[in-house]
mmCIF file of C-alpha atoms and ligand atoms in Angstrom:
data_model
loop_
_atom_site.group_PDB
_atom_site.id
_atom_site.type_symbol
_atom_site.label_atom_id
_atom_site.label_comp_id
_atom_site.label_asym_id
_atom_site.label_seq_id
_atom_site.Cartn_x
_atom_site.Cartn_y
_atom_site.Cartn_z
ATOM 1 C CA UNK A 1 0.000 0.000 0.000
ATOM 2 C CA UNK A 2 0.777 3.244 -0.734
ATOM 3 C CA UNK A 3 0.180 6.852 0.246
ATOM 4 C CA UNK A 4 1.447 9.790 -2.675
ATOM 5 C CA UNK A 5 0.181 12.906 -1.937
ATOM 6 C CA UNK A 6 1.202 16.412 -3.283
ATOM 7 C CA UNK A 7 1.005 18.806 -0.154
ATOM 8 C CA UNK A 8 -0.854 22.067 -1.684
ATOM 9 C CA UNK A 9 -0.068 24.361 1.209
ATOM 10 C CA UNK A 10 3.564 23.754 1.025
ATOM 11 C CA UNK A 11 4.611 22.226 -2.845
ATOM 12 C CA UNK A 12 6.375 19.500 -1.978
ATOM 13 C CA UNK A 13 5.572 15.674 -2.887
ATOM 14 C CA UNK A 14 5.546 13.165 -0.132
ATOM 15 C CA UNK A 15 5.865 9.939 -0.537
ATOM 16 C CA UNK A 16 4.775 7.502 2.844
ATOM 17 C CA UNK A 17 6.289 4.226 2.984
ATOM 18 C CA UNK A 18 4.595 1.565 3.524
ATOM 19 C CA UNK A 19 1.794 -0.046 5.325
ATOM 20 C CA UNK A 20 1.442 -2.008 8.718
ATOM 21 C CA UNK A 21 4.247 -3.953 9.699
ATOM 22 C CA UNK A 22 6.647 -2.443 7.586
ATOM 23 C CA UNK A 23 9.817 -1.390 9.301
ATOM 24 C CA UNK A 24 8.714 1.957 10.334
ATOM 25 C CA UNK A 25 7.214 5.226 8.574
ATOM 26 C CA UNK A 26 8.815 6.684 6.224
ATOM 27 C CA UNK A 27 8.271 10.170 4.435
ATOM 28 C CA UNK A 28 10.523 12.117 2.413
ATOM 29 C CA UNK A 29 9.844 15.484 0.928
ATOM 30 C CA UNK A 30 11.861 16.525 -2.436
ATOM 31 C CA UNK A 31 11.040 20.107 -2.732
ATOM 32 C CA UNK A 32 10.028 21.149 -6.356
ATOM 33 C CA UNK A 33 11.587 23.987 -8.729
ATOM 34 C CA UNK A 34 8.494 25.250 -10.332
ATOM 35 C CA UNK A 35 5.756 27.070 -8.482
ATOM 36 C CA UNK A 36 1.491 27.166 -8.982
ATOM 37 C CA UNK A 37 0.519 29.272 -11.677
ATOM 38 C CA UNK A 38 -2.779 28.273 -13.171
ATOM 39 C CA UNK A 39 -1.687 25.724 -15.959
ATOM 40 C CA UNK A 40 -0.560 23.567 -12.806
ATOM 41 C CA UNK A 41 -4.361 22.708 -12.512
ATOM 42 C CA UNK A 42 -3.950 21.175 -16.073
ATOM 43 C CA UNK A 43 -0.584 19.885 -15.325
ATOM 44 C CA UNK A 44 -2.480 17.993 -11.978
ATOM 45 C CA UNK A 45 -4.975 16.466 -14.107
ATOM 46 C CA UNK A 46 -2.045 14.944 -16.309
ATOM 47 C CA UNK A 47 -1.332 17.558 -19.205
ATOM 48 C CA UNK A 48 2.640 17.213 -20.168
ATOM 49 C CA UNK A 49 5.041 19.099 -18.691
ATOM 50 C CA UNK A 50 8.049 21.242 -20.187
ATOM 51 C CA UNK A 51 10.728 21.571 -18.529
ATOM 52 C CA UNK A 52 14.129 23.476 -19.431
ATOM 53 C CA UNK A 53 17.355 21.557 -19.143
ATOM 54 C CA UNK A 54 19.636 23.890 -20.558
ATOM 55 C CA UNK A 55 21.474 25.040 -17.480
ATOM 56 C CA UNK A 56 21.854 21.368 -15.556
ATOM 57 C CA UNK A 57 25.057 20.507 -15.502
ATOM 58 C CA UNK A 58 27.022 16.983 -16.225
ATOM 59 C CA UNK A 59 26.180 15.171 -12.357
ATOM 60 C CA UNK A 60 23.207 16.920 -11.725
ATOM 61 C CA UNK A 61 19.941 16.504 -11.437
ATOM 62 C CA UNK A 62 16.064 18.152 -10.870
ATOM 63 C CA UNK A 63 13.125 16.897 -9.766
ATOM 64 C CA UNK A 64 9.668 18.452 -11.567
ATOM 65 C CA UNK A 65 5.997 16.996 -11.242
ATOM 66 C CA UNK A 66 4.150 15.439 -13.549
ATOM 67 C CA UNK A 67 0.781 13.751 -12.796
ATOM 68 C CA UNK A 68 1.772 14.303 -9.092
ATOM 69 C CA UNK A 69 4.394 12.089 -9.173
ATOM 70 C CA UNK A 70 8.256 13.471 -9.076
ATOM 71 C CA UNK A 71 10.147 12.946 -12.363
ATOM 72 C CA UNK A 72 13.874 13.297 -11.976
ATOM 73 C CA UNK A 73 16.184 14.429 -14.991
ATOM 74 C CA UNK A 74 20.017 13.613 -14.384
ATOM 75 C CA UNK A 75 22.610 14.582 -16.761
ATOM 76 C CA UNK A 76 25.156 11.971 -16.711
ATOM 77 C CA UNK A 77 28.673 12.778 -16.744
ATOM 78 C CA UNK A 78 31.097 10.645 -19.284
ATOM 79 C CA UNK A 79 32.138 8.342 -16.279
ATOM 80 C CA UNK A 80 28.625 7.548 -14.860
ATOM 81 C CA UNK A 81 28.069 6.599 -18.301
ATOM 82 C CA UNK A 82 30.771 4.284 -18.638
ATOM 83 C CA UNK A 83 29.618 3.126 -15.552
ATOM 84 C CA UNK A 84 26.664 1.383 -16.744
ATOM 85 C CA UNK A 85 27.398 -2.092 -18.661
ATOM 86 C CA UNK A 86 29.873 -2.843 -15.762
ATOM 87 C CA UNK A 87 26.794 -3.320 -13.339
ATOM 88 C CA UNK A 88 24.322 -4.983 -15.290
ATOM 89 C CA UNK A 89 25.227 -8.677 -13.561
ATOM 90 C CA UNK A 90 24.624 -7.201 -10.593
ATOM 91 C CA UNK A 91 20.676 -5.752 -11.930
ATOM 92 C CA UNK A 92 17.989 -7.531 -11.781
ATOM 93 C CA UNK A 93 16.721 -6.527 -15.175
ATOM 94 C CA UNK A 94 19.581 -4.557 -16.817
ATOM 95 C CA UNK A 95 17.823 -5.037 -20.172
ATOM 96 C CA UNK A 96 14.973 -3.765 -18.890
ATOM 97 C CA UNK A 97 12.665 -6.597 -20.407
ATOM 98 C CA UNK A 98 10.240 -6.934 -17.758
ATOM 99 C CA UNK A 99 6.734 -4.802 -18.438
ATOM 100 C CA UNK A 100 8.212 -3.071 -21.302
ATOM 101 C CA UNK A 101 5.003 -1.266 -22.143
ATOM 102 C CA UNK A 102 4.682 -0.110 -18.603
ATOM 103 C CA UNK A 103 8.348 0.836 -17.750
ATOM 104 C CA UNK A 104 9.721 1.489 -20.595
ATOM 105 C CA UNK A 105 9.238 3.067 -23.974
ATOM 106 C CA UNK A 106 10.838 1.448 -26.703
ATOM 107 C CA UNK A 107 13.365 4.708 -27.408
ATOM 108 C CA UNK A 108 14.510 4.293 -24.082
ATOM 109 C CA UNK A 109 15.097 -0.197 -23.943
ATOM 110 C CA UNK A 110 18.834 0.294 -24.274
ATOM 111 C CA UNK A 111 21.995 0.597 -21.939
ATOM 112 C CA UNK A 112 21.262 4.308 -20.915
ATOM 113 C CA UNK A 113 17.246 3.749 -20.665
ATOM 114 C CA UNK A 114 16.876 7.446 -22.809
ATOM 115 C CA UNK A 115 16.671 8.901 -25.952
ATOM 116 C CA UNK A 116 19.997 11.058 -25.373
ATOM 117 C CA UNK A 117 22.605 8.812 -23.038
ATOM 118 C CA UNK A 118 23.190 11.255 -20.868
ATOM 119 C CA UNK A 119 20.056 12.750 -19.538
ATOM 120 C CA UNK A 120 18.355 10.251 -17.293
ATOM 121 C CA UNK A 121 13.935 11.325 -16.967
ATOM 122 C CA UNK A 122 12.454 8.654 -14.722
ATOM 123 C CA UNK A 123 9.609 8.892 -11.950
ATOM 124 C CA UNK A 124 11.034 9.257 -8.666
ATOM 125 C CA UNK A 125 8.577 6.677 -7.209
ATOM 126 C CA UNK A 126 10.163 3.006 -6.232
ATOM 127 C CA UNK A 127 8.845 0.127 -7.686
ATOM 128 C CA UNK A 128 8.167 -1.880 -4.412
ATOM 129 C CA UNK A 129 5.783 0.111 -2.173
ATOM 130 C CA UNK A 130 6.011 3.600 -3.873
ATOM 131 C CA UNK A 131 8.636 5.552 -1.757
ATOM 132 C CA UNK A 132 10.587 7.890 -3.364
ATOM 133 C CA UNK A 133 14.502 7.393 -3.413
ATOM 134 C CA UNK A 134 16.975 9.716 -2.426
ATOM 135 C CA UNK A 135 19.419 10.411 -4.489
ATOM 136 C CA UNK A 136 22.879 9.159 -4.013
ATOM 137 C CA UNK A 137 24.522 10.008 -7.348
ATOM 138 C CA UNK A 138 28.454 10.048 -5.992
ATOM 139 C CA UNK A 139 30.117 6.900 -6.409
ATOM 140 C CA UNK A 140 32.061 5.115 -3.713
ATOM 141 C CA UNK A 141 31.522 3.977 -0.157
ATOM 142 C CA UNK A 142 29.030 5.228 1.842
ATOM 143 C CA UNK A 143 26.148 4.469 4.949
ATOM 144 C CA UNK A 144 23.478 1.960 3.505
ATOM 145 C CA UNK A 145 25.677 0.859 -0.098
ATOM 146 C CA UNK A 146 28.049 -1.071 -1.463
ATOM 147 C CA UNK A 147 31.697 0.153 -1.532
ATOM 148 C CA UNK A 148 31.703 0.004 -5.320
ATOM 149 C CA UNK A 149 28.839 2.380 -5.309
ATOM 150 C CA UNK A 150 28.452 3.537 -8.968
ATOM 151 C CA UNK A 151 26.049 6.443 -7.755
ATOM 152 C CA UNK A 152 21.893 5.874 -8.156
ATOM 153 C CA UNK A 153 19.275 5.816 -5.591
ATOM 154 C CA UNK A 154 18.807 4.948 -2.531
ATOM 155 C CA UNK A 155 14.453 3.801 -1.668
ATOM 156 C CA UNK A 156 15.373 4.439 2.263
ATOM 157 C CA UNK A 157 11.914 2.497 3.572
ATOM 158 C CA UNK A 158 13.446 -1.334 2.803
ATOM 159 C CA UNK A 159 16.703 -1.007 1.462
ATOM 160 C CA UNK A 160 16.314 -0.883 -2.562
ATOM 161 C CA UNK A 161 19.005 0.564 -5.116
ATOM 162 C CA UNK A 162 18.723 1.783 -8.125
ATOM 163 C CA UNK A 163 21.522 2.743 -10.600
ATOM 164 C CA UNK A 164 21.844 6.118 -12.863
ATOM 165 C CA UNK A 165 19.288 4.738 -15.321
ATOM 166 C CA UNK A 166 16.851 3.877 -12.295
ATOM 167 C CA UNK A 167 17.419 -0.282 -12.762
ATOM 168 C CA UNK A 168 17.402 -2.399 -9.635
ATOM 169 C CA UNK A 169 19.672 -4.066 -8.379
ATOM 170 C CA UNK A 170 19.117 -8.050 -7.692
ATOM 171 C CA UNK A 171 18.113 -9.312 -4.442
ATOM 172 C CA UNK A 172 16.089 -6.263 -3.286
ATOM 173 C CA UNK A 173 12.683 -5.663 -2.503
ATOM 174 C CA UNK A 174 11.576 -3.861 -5.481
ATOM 175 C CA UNK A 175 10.900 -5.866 -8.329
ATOM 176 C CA UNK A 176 11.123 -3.609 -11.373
ATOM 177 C CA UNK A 177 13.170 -1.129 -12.920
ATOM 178 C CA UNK A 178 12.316 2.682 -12.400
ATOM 179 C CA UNK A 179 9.299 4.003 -14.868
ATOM 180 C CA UNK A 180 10.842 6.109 -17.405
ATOM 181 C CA UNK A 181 7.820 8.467 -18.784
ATOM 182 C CA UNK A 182 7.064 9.379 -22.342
ATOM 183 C CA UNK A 183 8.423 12.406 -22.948
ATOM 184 C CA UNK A 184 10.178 14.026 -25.871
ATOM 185 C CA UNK A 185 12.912 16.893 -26.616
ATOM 186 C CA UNK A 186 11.458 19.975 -27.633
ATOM 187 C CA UNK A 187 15.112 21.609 -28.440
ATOM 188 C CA UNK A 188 18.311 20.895 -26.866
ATOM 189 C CA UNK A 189 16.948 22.365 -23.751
ATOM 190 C CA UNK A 190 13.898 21.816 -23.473
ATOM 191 C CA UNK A 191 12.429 18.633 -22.519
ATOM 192 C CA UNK A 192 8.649 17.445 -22.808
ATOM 193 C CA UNK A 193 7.409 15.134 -20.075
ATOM 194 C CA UNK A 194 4.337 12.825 -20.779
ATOM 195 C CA UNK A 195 4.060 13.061 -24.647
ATOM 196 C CA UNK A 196 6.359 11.430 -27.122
ATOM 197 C CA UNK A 197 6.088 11.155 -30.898
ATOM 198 C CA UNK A 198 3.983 8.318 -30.292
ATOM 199 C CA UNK A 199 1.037 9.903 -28.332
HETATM 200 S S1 LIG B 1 9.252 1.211 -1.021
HETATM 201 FE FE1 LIG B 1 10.160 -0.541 -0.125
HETATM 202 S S2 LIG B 1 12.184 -0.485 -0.886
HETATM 203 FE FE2 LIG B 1 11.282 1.243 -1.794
#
């Protein structure tokens, strides 16, 4: 079971881990960079979202909303990149095969999950009971991961990781990859989430 709720009175997204008997509560709150303005009534009800990526630079990342749900954009540096094919034995689905329709669109089934390798868009919602990660994009040892951390995401409520193209890893408790959403490139900077060329 879970609990997603976008707070009105103070624009932030809340995700509540996890039901009864789970190990704890959980919420985390991932503040957002846009603010209301009227279209965000159409954006709520599920209209696409633009969003301009022309200032994020190589390692980081933003969070917008879409559908009340966070979407996170990363842009990859070169090395994070490289990173990728060296962890796929340790994914559970590093091809990302399972629920293709659901998880991902075919321009993103390949070793980056996008359309450009080194912008990451996936919803910031974990596959297992719908908490949303934190991210932990710097590689190397740290509390709660591996010390060959690659960098990815951390779901704090049971323990699941994620890499930079939101794929679990094995022997967690979320099943699936990361959603990636349909969304398209409008220009170099500027990104459309929830539409593709498709819809
Ligand atoms: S919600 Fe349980 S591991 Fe993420």
């Amino acid at each position: 079971m879970s609990n997603d709720a976008i707070d009105p009175a103070r624009r932030t997204w809340i995700g509540i881990a996890c039901g009864a008997g789970a190990i704890g509560t959980v919420a985390t709150a991932v503040p957002f960079i846009s603010t209301f303005s009227p279209s965000e009534r159409a954006k709520a009800a599920g209209a696409a979202v633009e969003v301009d990526i022309g200032t994020l630079k190589p390692g980081e990342m933003t969070t917008v909303e879409w559908r009340g749900k966070p979407v996170w954009i990363v842009r990859r540096t070169p090395e994070q990149l490289a990173s990728l094919p060296k962890i796929d034995p340790q994914l559970a689905d590093p091809k990302s095969l399972r629920k293709p329709g659901e998880l991902t669109p075919e321009y993103a089934r390949n070793e980056h999950r996008s359309i450009k390798p080194e912008f990451l868009v996936a919803v910031g919602i974990c596959s297992h009971l719908g908490c949303s990660p934190s991210a932990k994009l710097q590689a190397g040892a740290q509390p709660s991961l591996p010390d060959d951390w690659q960098g990815g995401f951390f779901c704090p409520c049971h323990g699941s990781t994620f890499d930079l193209a939101g794929r679990v890893f094995k022997n967690k408790p979320a099943p699936d990859n990361l959603e990636v959403p349909p969304h398209m490139y409008l220009s170099d900077s500027k990104l459309l989430i929830g539409e593709d060329k498709k819809a």
